[in-house]
CSV table of C-alpha atoms in Angstrom, one decimal:
chain,number,residue,atom,x,y,z
A,24,MET,CA,-57.8,49.2,3.6
A,25,LEU,CA,-60.3,50.2,0.6
A,26,ASN,CA,-64.0,48.7,1.3
A,27,ASP,CA,-66.1,50.7,-0.6
A,28,ASP,CA,-66.6,48.0,-3.6
A,29,LEU,CA,-67.6,45.3,-1.0
A,30,PRO,CA,-70.7,43.5,-2.2
A,31,VAL,CA,-73.6,45.1,0.1
A,32,THR,CA,-75.7,42.8,2.2
A,33,GLN,CA,-78.7,42.7,3.2
A,34,LYS,CA,-78.3,43.6,6.7
A,35,GLU,CA,-76.7,47.0,5.3
A,36,LEU,CA,-79.3,47.7,3.0
A,37,ARG,CA,-81.8,47.3,5.9
A,38,GLY,CA,-79.8,49.9,7.6
A,39,TRP,CA,-79.7,52.1,4.7
A,40,TYR,CA,-83.5,51.8,4.2
A,41,LEU,CA,-84.4,52.4,7.9
A,42,TYR,CA,-82.6,55.6,8.2
A,43,ASN,CA,-85.1,56.8,5.5
A,44,LEU,CA,-87.7,55.6,8.3
A,45,ALA,CA,-86.1,57.9,10.5
A,46,CYS,CA,-85.5,60.9,8.5
A,47,GLU,CA,-88.5,61.2,6.1
A,48,VAL,CA,-90.9,62.2,8.7
A,49,TYR,CA,-89.0,65.9,8.5
A,50,TYR,CA,-90.0,66.1,5.3
A,51,VAL,CA,-93.3,64.6,5.3
A,52,ALA,CA,-94.8,66.1,8.3
A,53,ALA,CA,-92.5,69.0,9.7
A,54,ILE,CA,-91.1,71.0,7.0
A,55,THR,CA,-93.9,70.2,4.7
A,56,VAL,CA,-97.0,70.8,7.0
A,57,PHE,CA,-96.3,71.9,10.7
A,58,ILE,CA,-93.1,74.3,10.2
A,59,PRO,CA,-95.0,76.5,7.5
A,60,ILE,CA,-98.0,76.9,9.5
A,61,ILE,CA,-95.8,77.6,12.9
A,62,LEU,CA,-94.2,80.2,11.0
A,63,GLU,CA,-97.6,81.9,9.9
A,64,ASN,CA,-99.1,81.6,12.9
A,65,LEU,CA,-96.6,82.8,15.1
A,66,ALA,CA,-95.7,85.7,12.2
A,67,SER,CA,-99.9,86.5,12.4
A,68,ASP,CA,-99.9,86.5,15.8
A,69,ALA,CA,-97.1,88.9,16.6
A,70,GLY,CA,-97.6,91.1,13.1
A,71,PHE,CA,-100.2,93.9,12.3
A,72,GLU,CA,-102.8,94.9,9.6
A,73,LEU,CA,-101.4,96.6,6.6
A,74,ASP,CA,-101.3,99.6,8.5
A,75,HIS,CA,-98.4,98.3,10.8
A,76,VAL,CA,-100.3,99.8,13.7
A,77,THR,CA,-103.4,97.4,14.2
A,78,PRO,CA,-103.0,94.0,15.4
A,79,CYS,CA,-103.6,91.3,13.3
A,80,ASN,CA,-107.0,90.1,12.6
A,81,LYS,CA,-106.8,86.3,12.0
A,82,SER,CA,-110.6,85.5,12.4
A,83,GLN,CA,-111.4,87.1,8.7
A,84,ILE,CA,-110.7,84.2,5.6
A,85,ASN,CA,-108.1,85.6,3.2
A,86,TYR,CA,-106.7,87.9,6.1
A,87,LYS,CA,-103.8,90.3,4.8
A,88,CYS,CA,-101.0,91.3,7.4
A,89,ASP,CA,-97.9,92.2,8.4
A,90,VAL,CA,-94.5,91.0,10.2
A,91,LYS,CA,-91.3,92.6,11.2
A,92,PHE,CA,-88.5,90.8,9.4
A,93,GLY,CA,-85.2,92.4,10.0
A,94,PRO,CA,-85.4,96.1,9.3
A,95,ILE,CA,-88.7,96.0,7.2
A,96,PHE,CA,-92.4,94.0,7.2
A,97,VAL,CA,-93.3,91.6,5.3
A,98,ASP,CA,-96.3,89.5,4.5
A,99,THR,CA,-96.8,86.9,7.0
A,100,ALA,CA,-97.3,84.5,4.5
A,101,SER,CA,-94.0,85.4,2.6
A,102,TYR,CA,-92.3,85.2,6.3
A,103,SER,CA,-92.6,81.4,5.8
A,104,LEU,CA,-91.4,81.3,2.2
A,105,PHE,CA,-88.6,83.7,3.0
A,106,ILE,CA,-87.5,81.5,5.8
A,107,ILE,CA,-87.2,78.3,4.1
A,108,SER,CA,-85.3,80.3,1.1
A,109,ILE,CA,-82.7,81.3,3.7
A,110,SER,CA,-82.4,77.8,5.3
A,111,VAL,CA,-81.9,76.1,1.4
A,112,PHE,CA,-79.4,78.8,0.1
A,113,LEU,CA,-77.5,78.1,3.6
A,114,GLN,CA,-78.0,74.5,2.3
A,115,ALA,CA,-75.8,75.1,-0.9
A,116,ILE,CA,-73.2,76.4,1.0
A,117,ILE,CA,-73.0,73.6,3.6
A,118,TYR,CA,-73.3,71.0,0.6
A,119,ILE,CA,-70.7,72.1,-1.0
A,120,ALA,CA,-68.3,72.3,2.0
A,121,PHE,CA,-68.7,68.8,2.9
A,122,GLY,CA,-69.9,67.1,-0.3
A,123,SER,CA,-66.4,66.3,-1.5
A,124,LEU,CA,-65.3,65.6,1.8
A,125,ALA,CA,-67.4,62.3,2.0
A,126,ASP,CA,-66.2,60.8,-1.2
A,127,HIS,CA,-63.0,60.2,0.5
A,128,GLY,CA,-61.7,58.5,3.9
A,129,ASN,CA,-64.6,57.2,5.7
A,130,ASN,CA,-66.2,60.6,6.3
A,131,GLN,CA,-69.8,59.1,4.4
A,132,LYS,CA,-71.3,57.6,7.5
A,133,LYS,CA,-69.7,60.1,10.1
A,134,PHE,CA,-70.9,63.2,7.9
A,135,LEU,CA,-74.6,61.4,7.8
A,136,LEU,CA,-75.2,60.8,11.2
A,137,THR,CA,-73.7,64.2,12.5
A,138,PHE,CA,-76.1,66.1,10.9
A,139,SER,CA,-78.6,63.9,11.4
A,140,TYR,CA,-78.5,64.3,15.3
A,141,ILE,CA,-78.4,68.2,14.8
A,142,GLY,CA,-81.1,67.9,12.8
A,143,ALA,CA,-82.8,65.6,15.1
A,144,LEU,CA,-82.6,67.7,18.1
A,145,SER,CA,-83.1,71.5,16.7
A,146,THR,CA,-86.6,69.7,15.5
A,147,THR,CA,-87.2,68.6,18.7
A,148,ALA,CA,-86.9,72.1,20.3
A,149,PHE,CA,-90.1,73.4,18.5
A,150,ILE,CA,-91.2,72.8,21.7
A,151,THR,CA,-89.6,75.3,23.7
A,152,ILE,CA,-91.4,78.2,21.4
A,153,LEU,CA,-94.1,79.2,24.0
A,154,SER,CA,-95.4,82.6,22.8
A,155,PRO,CA,-95.7,84.4,19.1
A,156,GLU,CA,-92.5,86.8,20.1
A,157,LEU,CA,-90.5,84.3,19.3
A,158,TYR,CA,-91.4,83.5,16.0
A,159,TRP,CA,-87.5,84.9,15.0
A,160,LEU,CA,-86.8,81.6,17.0
A,161,ALA,CA,-88.6,79.4,15.0
A,162,GLY,CA,-87.1,81.1,12.1
A,163,LEU,CA,-84.0,80.1,13.2
A,164,LEU,CA,-84.7,76.3,14.3
A,165,THR,CA,-85.9,76.2,10.9
A,166,ILE,CA,-82.9,76.9,9.0
A,167,ILE,CA,-80.9,74.5,11.4
A,168,SER,CA,-83.0,71.9,11.0
A,169,ASN,CA,-83.5,72.1,7.2
A,170,VAL,CA,-80.0,72.7,6.5
A,171,SER,CA,-78.7,69.5,8.8
A,172,PHE,CA,-81.9,67.3,7.0
A,173,GLY,CA,-80.9,68.5,3.7
A,174,THR,CA,-77.1,68.0,4.7
A,175,ALA,CA,-77.5,64.5,6.0
A,176,PHE,CA,-79.7,63.6,2.8
A,177,VAL,CA,-76.8,64.1,0.2
A,178,PHE,CA,-74.7,61.8,1.9
A,179,TYR,CA,-78.0,59.4,2.3
A,180,LEU,CA,-78.7,59.7,-1.6
A,181,ALA,CA,-74.8,59.0,-2.7
A,182,TYR,CA,-75.4,55.2,-1.4
A,183,ILE,CA,-77.7,54.9,-4.2
A,184,PRO,CA,-74.8,54.6,-7.1
A,185,THR,CA,-72.6,52.7,-4.6
A,186,PHE,CA,-75.1,49.7,-3.6
A,187,THR,CA,-76.3,49.7,-7.1
A,188,ARG,CA,-72.5,48.7,-8.3
A,189,VAL,CA,-72.0,46.7,-5.4
A,190,HIS,CA,-74.9,44.8,-5.4
A,191,PRO,CA,-74.7,40.9,-5.8
A,192,ARG,CA,-77.5,40.7,-8.9
A,193,VAL,CA,-75.2,43.2,-11.0
A,194,ILE,CA,-71.6,41.8,-9.5
A,195,ASP,CA,-72.6,38.5,-10.8
A,196,ALA,CA,-74.0,39.9,-14.1
A,197,LYS,CA,-70.4,41.6,-14.9
A,198,ASN,CA,-68.4,38.4,-13.4
A,199,ALA,CA,-70.8,36.4,-16.1
A,200,GLY,CA,-69.4,38.8,-19.0
A,201,LYS,CA,-72.9,39.9,-20.0
A,202,SER,CA,-73.3,43.1,-22.6
A,203,SER,CA,-73.3,46.5,-21.2
A,204,ASP,CA,-76.9,47.6,-22.8
A,205,GLU,CA,-77.6,43.9,-20.0
A,206,ILE,CA,-75.5,45.0,-17.5
A,207,ASN,CA,-77.3,48.6,-17.6
A,208,LYS,CA,-80.7,47.0,-17.7
A,209,VAL,CA,-79.5,45.0,-14.6
A,210,GLU,CA,-78.1,48.0,-12.7
A,211,GLU,CA,-81.2,50.1,-13.9
A,212,GLU,CA,-83.5,48.0,-12.1
A,213,ILE,CA,-81.6,47.5,-8.8
A,214,ALA,CA,-81.3,50.9,-8.5
A,215,ASN,CA,-85.3,51.6,-9.5
A,216,GLU,CA,-85.7,49.1,-6.5
A,217,ILE,CA,-83.9,50.3,-3.4
A,218,SER,CA,-85.0,53.8,-4.6
A,219,SER,CA,-88.3,52.9,-4.8
A,220,LYS,CA,-88.6,50.2,-1.8
A,221,SER,CA,-86.6,53.6,0.5
A,222,LEU,CA,-89.4,56.0,-0.3
A,223,ILE,CA,-92.2,53.8,0.5
A,224,ILE,CA,-90.4,52.4,4.2
A,225,GLY,CA,-90.2,56.6,4.4
A,226,CYS,CA,-93.7,57.4,3.3
A,227,PHE,CA,-95.4,54.4,5.9
A,228,ALA,CA,-93.3,56.3,8.5
A,229,GLY,CA,-94.5,59.6,7.4
A,230,VAL,CA,-98.3,58.4,7.6
A,231,LEU,CA,-98.0,56.9,10.8
A,232,ILE,CA,-96.3,60.2,12.6
A,233,LEU,CA,-98.9,62.2,11.1
A,234,THR,CA,-101.5,59.9,12.3
A,235,LEU,CA,-100.4,60.4,15.9
A,236,CYS,CA,-99.9,64.1,15.4
A,237,ALA,CA,-103.5,64.0,14.3
A,238,GLY,CA,-104.7,62.5,17.2
A,239,VAL,CA,-102.2,64.7,19.4
A,240,VAL,CA,-103.7,68.2,17.7
A,241,ARG,CA,-107.0,66.7,18.3
A,242,LEU,CA,-106.6,66.2,21.9
A,243,MET,CA,-105.1,69.9,22.1
A,244,HIS,CA,-108.3,71.1,20.6
A,245,GLU,CA,-106.4,72.3,17.4
A,246,ALA,CA,-104.2,75.0,19.4
A,247,PRO,CA,-101.5,76.4,17.8
A,248,TYR,CA,-99.1,74.9,20.5
A,249,SER,CA,-100.0,71.7,19.1
A,250,TYR,CA,-98.4,71.8,16.2
A,251,ARG,CA,-95.2,72.6,18.1
A,252,VAL,CA,-95.8,69.5,19.6
A,253,SER,CA,-96.0,67.8,16.7
A,254,THR,CA,-92.8,69.1,15.0
A,255,ALA,CA,-91.0,68.1,18.4
A,256,ILE,CA,-92.4,64.4,17.6
A,257,CYS,CA,-90.8,64.8,14.1
A,258,GLY,CA,-87.6,65.3,16.1
A,259,VAL,CA,-87.6,62.5,18.9
A,260,TRP,CA,-88.6,60.1,16.2
A,261,TRP,CA,-85.5,60.9,13.8
A,262,LEU,CA,-83.5,60.7,17.1
A,263,LEU,CA,-84.4,57.5,18.1
A,264,ASN,CA,-84.6,55.6,14.9
A,265,LEU,CA,-80.7,56.8,13.8
A,266,THR,CA,-79.7,53.8,15.9
A,267,PHE,CA,-80.4,51.3,13.1
A,268,PRO,CA,-78.1,53.2,10.4
A,269,LEU,CA,-75.6,53.8,13.6
A,270,LEU,CA,-75.4,49.8,13.9
A,271,TRP,CA,-76.0,48.7,10.4
A,272,LEU,CA,-74.0,50.9,7.9
A,273,LYS,CA,-70.8,50.1,7.0
A,274,ASP,CA,-67.6,52.2,7.3
A,275,ARG,CA,-67.1,52.3,3.6
A,276,LYS,CA,-64.1,53.6,3.2
A,277,SER,CA,-62.7,55.5,-0.1
A,278,PRO,CA,-59.5,56.9,-0.9
A,279,PRO,CA,-58.2,59.5,1.3
A,280,LEU,CA,-57.7,63.1,0.1
A,281,PRO,CA,-55.1,63.6,-2.5
A,282,SER,CA,-51.5,64.2,-0.8
A,283,GLY,CA,-50.9,68.5,0.2
A,284,GLU,CA,-55.0,69.0,0.0
A,285,ASN,CA,-56.1,71.2,2.8
A,286,PHE,CA,-59.4,69.7,4.3
A,287,VAL,CA,-61.4,73.2,4.6
A,288,PHE,CA,-60.8,74.3,0.7
A,289,TYR,CA,-60.8,70.7,-1.3
A,290,SER,CA,-64.5,70.3,-1.9
A,291,TRP,CA,-64.4,74.1,-2.8
A,292,LYS,CA,-61.8,73.0,-5.2
A,293,ARG,CA,-63.1,70.0,-6.3
A,294,VAL,CA,-66.5,71.2,-6.8
A,295,ALA,CA,-65.5,74.4,-9.1
A,296,LYS,CA,-63.0,71.4,-11.2
A,297,THR,CA,-66.1,69.3,-12.1
A,298,ILE,CA,-68.8,72.5,-13.0
A,299,ALA,CA,-65.3,73.5,-15.1
A,300,SER,CA,-65.6,70.3,-16.8
A,301,THR,CA,-69.2,70.4,-17.9
A,302,ARG,CA,-68.3,70.0,-21.8
A,303,GLN,CA,-66.6,66.9,-20.6
A,304,LEU,CA,-70.0,65.9,-18.7
A,305,TRP,CA,-72.6,67.8,-20.6
A,306,GLN,CA,-75.3,65.3,-20.0
A,307,THR,CA,-75.3,65.3,-16.4
A,308,MET,CA,-75.2,68.7,-15.7
A,309,LYS,CA,-77.8,69.3,-18.5
A,310,PHE,CA,-80.1,66.6,-16.4
A,311,LEU,CA,-79.1,68.7,-13.1
A,312,MET,CA,-80.2,72.1,-14.7
A,313,ALA,CA,-83.6,70.4,-15.2
A,314,TRP,CA,-84.0,69.0,-11.7
A,315,PHE,CA,-83.4,72.4,-10.3
A,316,LEU,CA,-85.9,73.8,-11.9
A,317,LEU,CA,-88.4,71.1,-11.3
A,318,SER,CA,-87.5,69.8,-8.2
A,319,ASP,CA,-88.2,73.7,-7.1
A,320,GLY,CA,-91.4,73.1,-8.6
A,321,PHE,CA,-92.4,70.5,-6.4
A,322,ASN,CA,-91.4,71.8,-3.4
A,323,THR,CA,-93.0,75.2,-3.7
A,324,ILE,CA,-96.0,73.8,-4.9
A,325,VAL,CA,-96.9,71.8,-1.7
A,326,SER,CA,-95.8,75.0,0.3
A,327,VAL,CA,-97.7,77.4,-1.9
A,328,ALA,CA,-100.6,74.9,-1.7
A,329,ILE,CA,-100.5,74.5,2.3
A,330,LEU,CA,-100.4,78.2,2.8
A,331,PHE,CA,-103.2,78.8,0.1
A,332,GLY,CA,-105.4,76.4,1.8
A,333,GLN,CA,-105.0,77.9,5.0
A,334,LYS,CA,-105.0,81.7,4.1
A,335,GLN,CA,-107.6,81.9,0.6
A,336,LEU,CA,-109.3,78.9,1.4
A,337,GLY,CA,-110.0,78.7,5.3
A,338,LEU,CA,-109.4,75.1,6.0
A,339,SER,CA,-108.9,74.3,9.9
A,340,LEU,CA,-105.6,73.1,11.3
A,341,MET,CA,-107.3,69.3,11.1
A,342,GLU,CA,-108.2,69.8,7.6
A,343,LEU,CA,-104.8,70.4,6.4
A,344,LEU,CA,-103.3,67.8,8.7
A,345,ILE,CA,-105.7,65.4,6.9
A,346,THR,CA,-104.5,66.7,3.4
A,347,ALA,CA,-100.6,66.1,4.6
A,348,ILE,CA,-102.0,62.6,5.5
A,349,ILE,CA,-103.3,61.8,2.2
A,350,ILE,CA,-100.2,62.7,0.3
A,351,PRO,CA,-97.4,60.1,1.5
A,352,ILE,CA,-100.3,57.5,1.5
A,353,CYS,CA,-100.8,58.6,-2.2
A,354,ILE,CA,-96.9,58.7,-2.7
A,355,PHE,CA,-96.7,55.3,-1.0
A,356,CYS,CA,-99.1,53.8,-3.6
A,357,GLY,CA,-97.9,56.0,-6.6
A,358,ALA,CA,-94.3,54.8,-6.2
A,359,TYR,CA,-95.3,50.9,-5.9
A,360,VAL,CA,-98.3,51.5,-9.1
A,361,ILE,CA,-96.0,53.3,-11.4
A,362,LEU,CA,-92.9,51.0,-10.7
A,363,LYS,CA,-95.1,47.9,-12.1
A,364,ILE,CA,-96.3,49.7,-15.0
A,365,GLN,CA,-92.6,50.6,-16.0
A,366,GLN,CA,-91.8,47.0,-15.6
A,367,TYR,CA,-95.1,45.9,-17.3
A,368,PHE,CA,-94.3,47.8,-20.4
A,369,ASP,CA,-90.6,47.9,-20.2
A,370,LEU,CA,-90.2,51.5,-20.3
A,371,ARG,CA,-86.8,53.2,-19.4
A,372,THR,CA,-86.3,55.6,-16.4
A,373,LYS,CA,-86.0,58.6,-18.5
A,374,THR,CA,-89.3,57.8,-20.4
A,375,MET,CA,-90.9,57.3,-17.1
A,376,ILE,CA,-89.5,60.8,-15.8
A,377,LEU,CA,-91.1,62.5,-18.8
A,378,ILE,CA,-94.2,60.8,-18.3
A,379,THR,CA,-94.9,61.5,-14.6
A,380,ALA,CA,-93.7,65.1,-15.2
A,381,SER,CA,-95.7,66.2,-18.1
A,382,LEU,CA,-99.0,64.9,-15.8
A,383,HIS,CA,-97.5,67.1,-12.8
A,384,SER,CA,-97.3,70.3,-15.0
A,385,LEU,CA,-101.2,70.1,-15.1
A,386,ILE,CA,-101.2,71.0,-11.2
A,387,PRO,CA,-100.3,75.1,-12.1
A,388,ILE,CA,-102.7,75.0,-15.3
A,389,TYR,CA,-105.8,74.1,-12.7
A,390,GLY,CA,-105.0,76.1,-9.9
A,391,LEU,CA,-104.7,79.3,-12.8
A,392,ILE,CA,-108.6,78.1,-13.9
A,393,GLY,CA,-109.4,79.4,-10.7
A,394,PHE,CA,-108.9,83.1,-12.3
A,395,VAL,CA,-112.3,82.6,-14.5
A,396,ALA,CA,-114.1,79.6,-13.5
A,397,PRO,CA,-116.0,78.5,-9.9
A,398,PHE,CA,-113.4,75.6,-9.7
A,399,GLY,CA,-109.7,75.6,-9.8
A,400,LEU,CA,-108.5,75.3,-6.1
A,401,LYS,CA,-111.6,77.3,-4.9
A,402,ASN,CA,-113.6,74.6,-2.7
A,403,THR,CA,-112.5,72.2,-0.2
A,404,TRP,CA,-112.7,69.0,-2.1
A,405,GLU,CA,-110.2,70.3,-4.6
A,406,VAL,CA,-107.8,70.0,-1.8
A,407,TRP,CA,-108.5,66.6,-1.3
A,408,MET,CA,-108.1,65.9,-5.4
A,409,PHE,CA,-104.9,67.7,-5.3
A,410,ALA,CA,-103.4,65.6,-2.5
A,411,VAL,CA,-104.3,62.4,-4.4
A,412,TYR,CA,-103.0,63.6,-7.8
A,413,PHE,CA,-99.8,65.5,-6.3
A,414,GLY,CA,-98.8,62.7,-3.7
A,415,PHE,CA,-99.4,59.7,-6.5
A,416,LEU,CA,-97.0,60.9,-8.9
A,417,LEU,CA,-94.8,62.9,-6.3
A,418,GLY,CA,-92.9,59.8,-5.3
A,419,ALA,CA,-92.4,57.9,-8.5
A,420,ILE,CA,-90.7,60.8,-10.3
A,421,GLN,CA,-88.3,62.2,-7.1
A,422,SER,CA,-87.3,58.1,-7.2
A,423,TYR,CA,-87.1,57.9,-11.1
A,424,CYS,CA,-85.0,61.6,-11.2
A,425,ARG,CA,-82.5,60.1,-8.6
A,426,VAL,CA,-81.7,56.8,-10.2
A,427,LEU,CA,-81.0,58.1,-13.7
A,428,PHE,CA,-79.0,61.3,-12.2
A,429,GLY,CA,-76.9,58.3,-10.0
A,430,SER,CA,-76.3,56.5,-13.1
A,431,ILE,CA,-74.9,59.4,-15.2
A,432,MET,CA,-72.2,61.1,-12.7
A,433,PRO,CA,-68.5,59.8,-12.5
A,434,ARG,CA,-67.4,57.3,-10.2
A,435,GLY,CA,-66.4,58.7,-6.8
A,436,HIS,CA,-67.9,62.0,-7.7
A,437,GLU,CA,-71.6,60.6,-5.7
A,438,ASN,CA,-71.6,62.8,-2.6
A,439,GLU,CA,-69.9,65.6,-4.5
A,440,LEU,CA,-72.9,66.0,-7.2
A,441,PHE,CA,-75.6,64.6,-4.8
A,442,SER,CA,-74.4,67.4,-2.8
A,443,LEU,CA,-75.6,69.7,-5.9
A,444,TYR,CA,-78.3,67.8,-6.4
A,445,GLU,CA,-79.9,68.0,-3.0
A,446,ILE,CA,-79.0,72.1,-3.4
A,447,THR,CA,-82.4,72.0,-5.0
A,448,ASP,CA,-83.9,69.2,-3.5
A,449,LYS,CA,-85.7,68.4,0.1
A,450,GLY,CA,-87.0,71.2,2.2
A,451,SER,CA,-87.7,73.5,-0.9
A,452,SER,CA,-85.1,75.3,-2.8
A,453,TRP,CA,-84.6,78.9,-2.8
A,454,LEU,CA,-85.9,80.3,-6.5
A,455,GLY,CA,-89.2,79.0,-5.8
A,456,PRO,CA,-90.1,80.0,-2.2
A,457,LEU,CA,-88.4,83.7,-2.8
A,458,VAL,CA,-90.4,84.3,-6.5
A,459,THR,CA,-93.5,83.1,-4.9
A,460,GLY,CA,-93.0,85.2,-1.8
A,461,LEU,CA,-91.8,88.4,-3.6
A,462,ILE,CA,-95.2,87.8,-5.5
A,463,SER,CA,-97.3,87.1,-2.6
A,464,ASN,CA,-96.2,90.1,-0.9
A,465,ALA,CA,-96.7,92.4,-3.7
A,466,THR,CA,-100.1,91.5,-4.6
A,467,HIS,CA,-101.4,89.5,-1.8
A,468,ASP,CA,-102.8,86.6,-3.7
A,469,LEU,CA,-101.2,83.3,-3.7
A,470,ARG,CA,-103.3,82.2,-6.9
A,471,TYR,CA,-100.7,84.9,-8.8
A,472,THR,CA,-97.6,82.3,-8.1
A,473,TYR,CA,-99.3,79.7,-10.2
A,474,TRP,CA,-97.9,81.4,-13.4
A,475,PHE,CA,-94.7,81.2,-11.9
A,476,LEU,CA,-95.1,77.7,-10.8
A,477,LEU,CA,-96.1,76.5,-14.2
A,478,VAL,CA,-93.0,77.8,-16.3
A,479,MET,CA,-91.1,75.8,-13.6
A,480,MET,CA,-92.6,72.6,-14.3
A,481,THR,CA,-92.7,72.8,-18.3
A,482,VAL,CA,-89.3,73.9,-18.7
A,483,PRO,CA,-87.4,71.1,-17.4
A,484,ILE,CA,-89.9,68.8,-19.4
A,485,ALA,CA,-87.8,70.1,-22.3
A,486,ILE,CA,-84.5,70.1,-21.1
A,487,ILE,CA,-84.8,66.6,-20.4
A,488,TYR,CA,-86.2,65.0,-23.4
A,489,THR,CA,-82.6,66.4,-24.6
A,490,VAL,CA,-80.5,64.4,-22.3
A,491,ASP,CA,-79.0,61.0,-23.9
A,492,VAL,CA,-78.8,58.7,-21.4
A,493,GLN,CA,-76.1,56.6,-22.5
A,494,LYS,CA,-73.8,59.0,-23.3
A,495,GLY,CA,-73.8,60.6,-19.8
A,496,LYS,CA,-72.7,57.3,-18.6
A,497,ASP,CA,-70.3,57.3,-21.8
A,498,ASP,CA,-68.7,60.5,-20.9
A,499,ALA,CA,-68.6,59.7,-17.0
A,500,GLU,CA,-66.7,57.1,-17.5
A,501,SER,CA,-64.3,58.5,-19.6
A,502,PHE,CA,-64.0,61.3,-17.1
A,503,VAL,CA,-63.3,58.9,-14.4
A,504,LYS,CA,-60.4,57.4,-16.4
A,505,LYS,CA,-58.7,60.7,-17.4
A,506,GLU,CA,-58.6,61.0,-13.7
A,507,TYR,CA,-56.9,58.2,-12.8
A,508,GLU,CA,-54.9,58.6,-15.6
A,509,ILE,CA,-53.5,61.9,-14.4
A,510,LEU,CA,-52.8,60.5,-10.8
A,511,GLY,CA,-50.9,57.4,-12.7
A,512,GLN,CA,-53.3,55.4,-11.0
A,513,LYS,CA,-55.4,52.1,-12.6
A,514,LYS,CA,-59.2,52.5,-12.6
A,515,PRO,CA,-60.9,50.1,-10.3
A,516,SER,CA,-63.4,48.1,-12.7
A,517,VAL,CA,-64.9,45.1,-10.6
A,518,VAL,CA,-64.9,44.2,-7.3
A,519,LYS,CA,-61.9,41.7,-7.6
A,520,ASP,CA,-60.0,44.6,-8.3
A,521,ILE,CA,-60.2,46.0,-5.1
A,522,ILE,CA,-57.4,45.2,-2.2
A,523,ILE,CA,-59.4,44.4,0.7
C-alpha cells in the first residue's frame, strides 16, 4: 500500500516541527559553540609550545600551541577544524550510501530516528571525558555525533517537498484547475512557511538550551568541564524529544526497490546515475554547486569566529556563550521579519537568496579591514555586532535555499538529492574547515582565513543569479516522466492517482 501522497495532517506537521525542536540544539549549541571550544581546550591542555617540548601556556592571549594529531603535530585551533572536516567527509559517504534507499519502502522515518538516537547518545557521552589526555575521544565522539546528526537531517529536509506537494492548500489549488504559475506560487508560499516555522521552533529550543547551559557554566565557575556537561545536556534534550516524531510522523511508504537491485549498492548506483544526468538537471545541479560554496562559507565563518574570539580577542567562555545565545535569537527574529518583507513586496525565493547572500558577503570584508584599521573584529563589541548581523540573515537564507532546491528536484529523488545537499550543510562542510585549518596552521593567525571566506561567499552569488527556476522545475518533471516511461509505469500526478 503506497501512502506517500496521503494529505499531510496538522498532527504530522507538528511531529515534523518538533523533530527540529529536538535536534537543532546540536547545531545551535553543541557543534557550533561547545564542541569547537572543547576540542581546542583539550588539545591545548594536552599540547605543547611550538618547540613541541614545553607544555602549552594558555594564559597568554593569542597563544600558539601544537598538539599531536596521529603521527604529526598541528595547531590546537586547527585540530578542531580538522576533526570537523573529517566528520563531514564521512558524512558524504553515509549520505550517499543511505540517501536513495530512503526514497523506497518505508525507510525514511526509520533512518531518521536510527541516526538521531545514535547522534543523541554520542553527544550525551561527552560527559565521560574527564581528562585532557582523552582529547582523541572528544574527536571521535564529534565525528560520530556530527555524522549522525547530518545524516538524520537529510531525511528531515526531504519531507519539505513531500509535505508541500500533499498540503491541503496545494491539493485544493490543483483540483480547482488553477494555472501552473498559480500552483507554483501556492507551493512556494507553503514551502517557505513550513521551512521558516521549523527553523523558528529549532532556534527557540537552541536559545532555551543555551540559556540553561549558561547557568550551568556559571554555576561551575566557567570550568572547562562545564562545556562537556553542557554538550551532554544537548544530547539528553535531543534524546527525550525524539518521542514526538516517533509517535506522530507517518510511515510514508514509497515504491519498493526495483526488482533485482542490491540494498548495499543501489544508492551508490542511483546517485551516480543522477549525477551523470547533470545535463538533464542542469539548473538543479548548478544550484547545488553554488550551495556547496555558500553553505561551506556560512558554517566555516561560525567555526572561525568562535575560535577567533577565544584565541585572538581573549573572550571568556561566558562571553562566547552569550555570543552563541545572541545568534539563534537573531535567527529567530530574522527568519520571521525577512519572510514578512518577502510577502509584503511579493518577492520570489531566488531574489531573497541573492539579497541575503550579498549582505552576508560583507562579513569577511569587515574581518579583512582589521589588517589596516583599528576596527574589523578587533574589539569585543564588534563580536556582538557580528552575532546580531550574521544571525539575522542566516536563518532566512538557509530556509530559502532548501525551499528553492526542493522545488527544482525530481519527484521520488528527495532523499537522494537532499543527501547531496546536506554534504555541504549542517555541522560545517569539509572544504572550508580544511583550507582555513591549513591557513591557520601555516600563519598562526586566523584573520588570514577571511580572504578564503570572501571567495566562498561571493562566487556562489554569481552562479545562483544564472539559475532559471522555472526551467529547473520543467526539467525535473521531464526527468521523472522519462523514468516512468523506462519502467513502463504511469507517473502519478495528483493525490487521487495513488492507490491507497
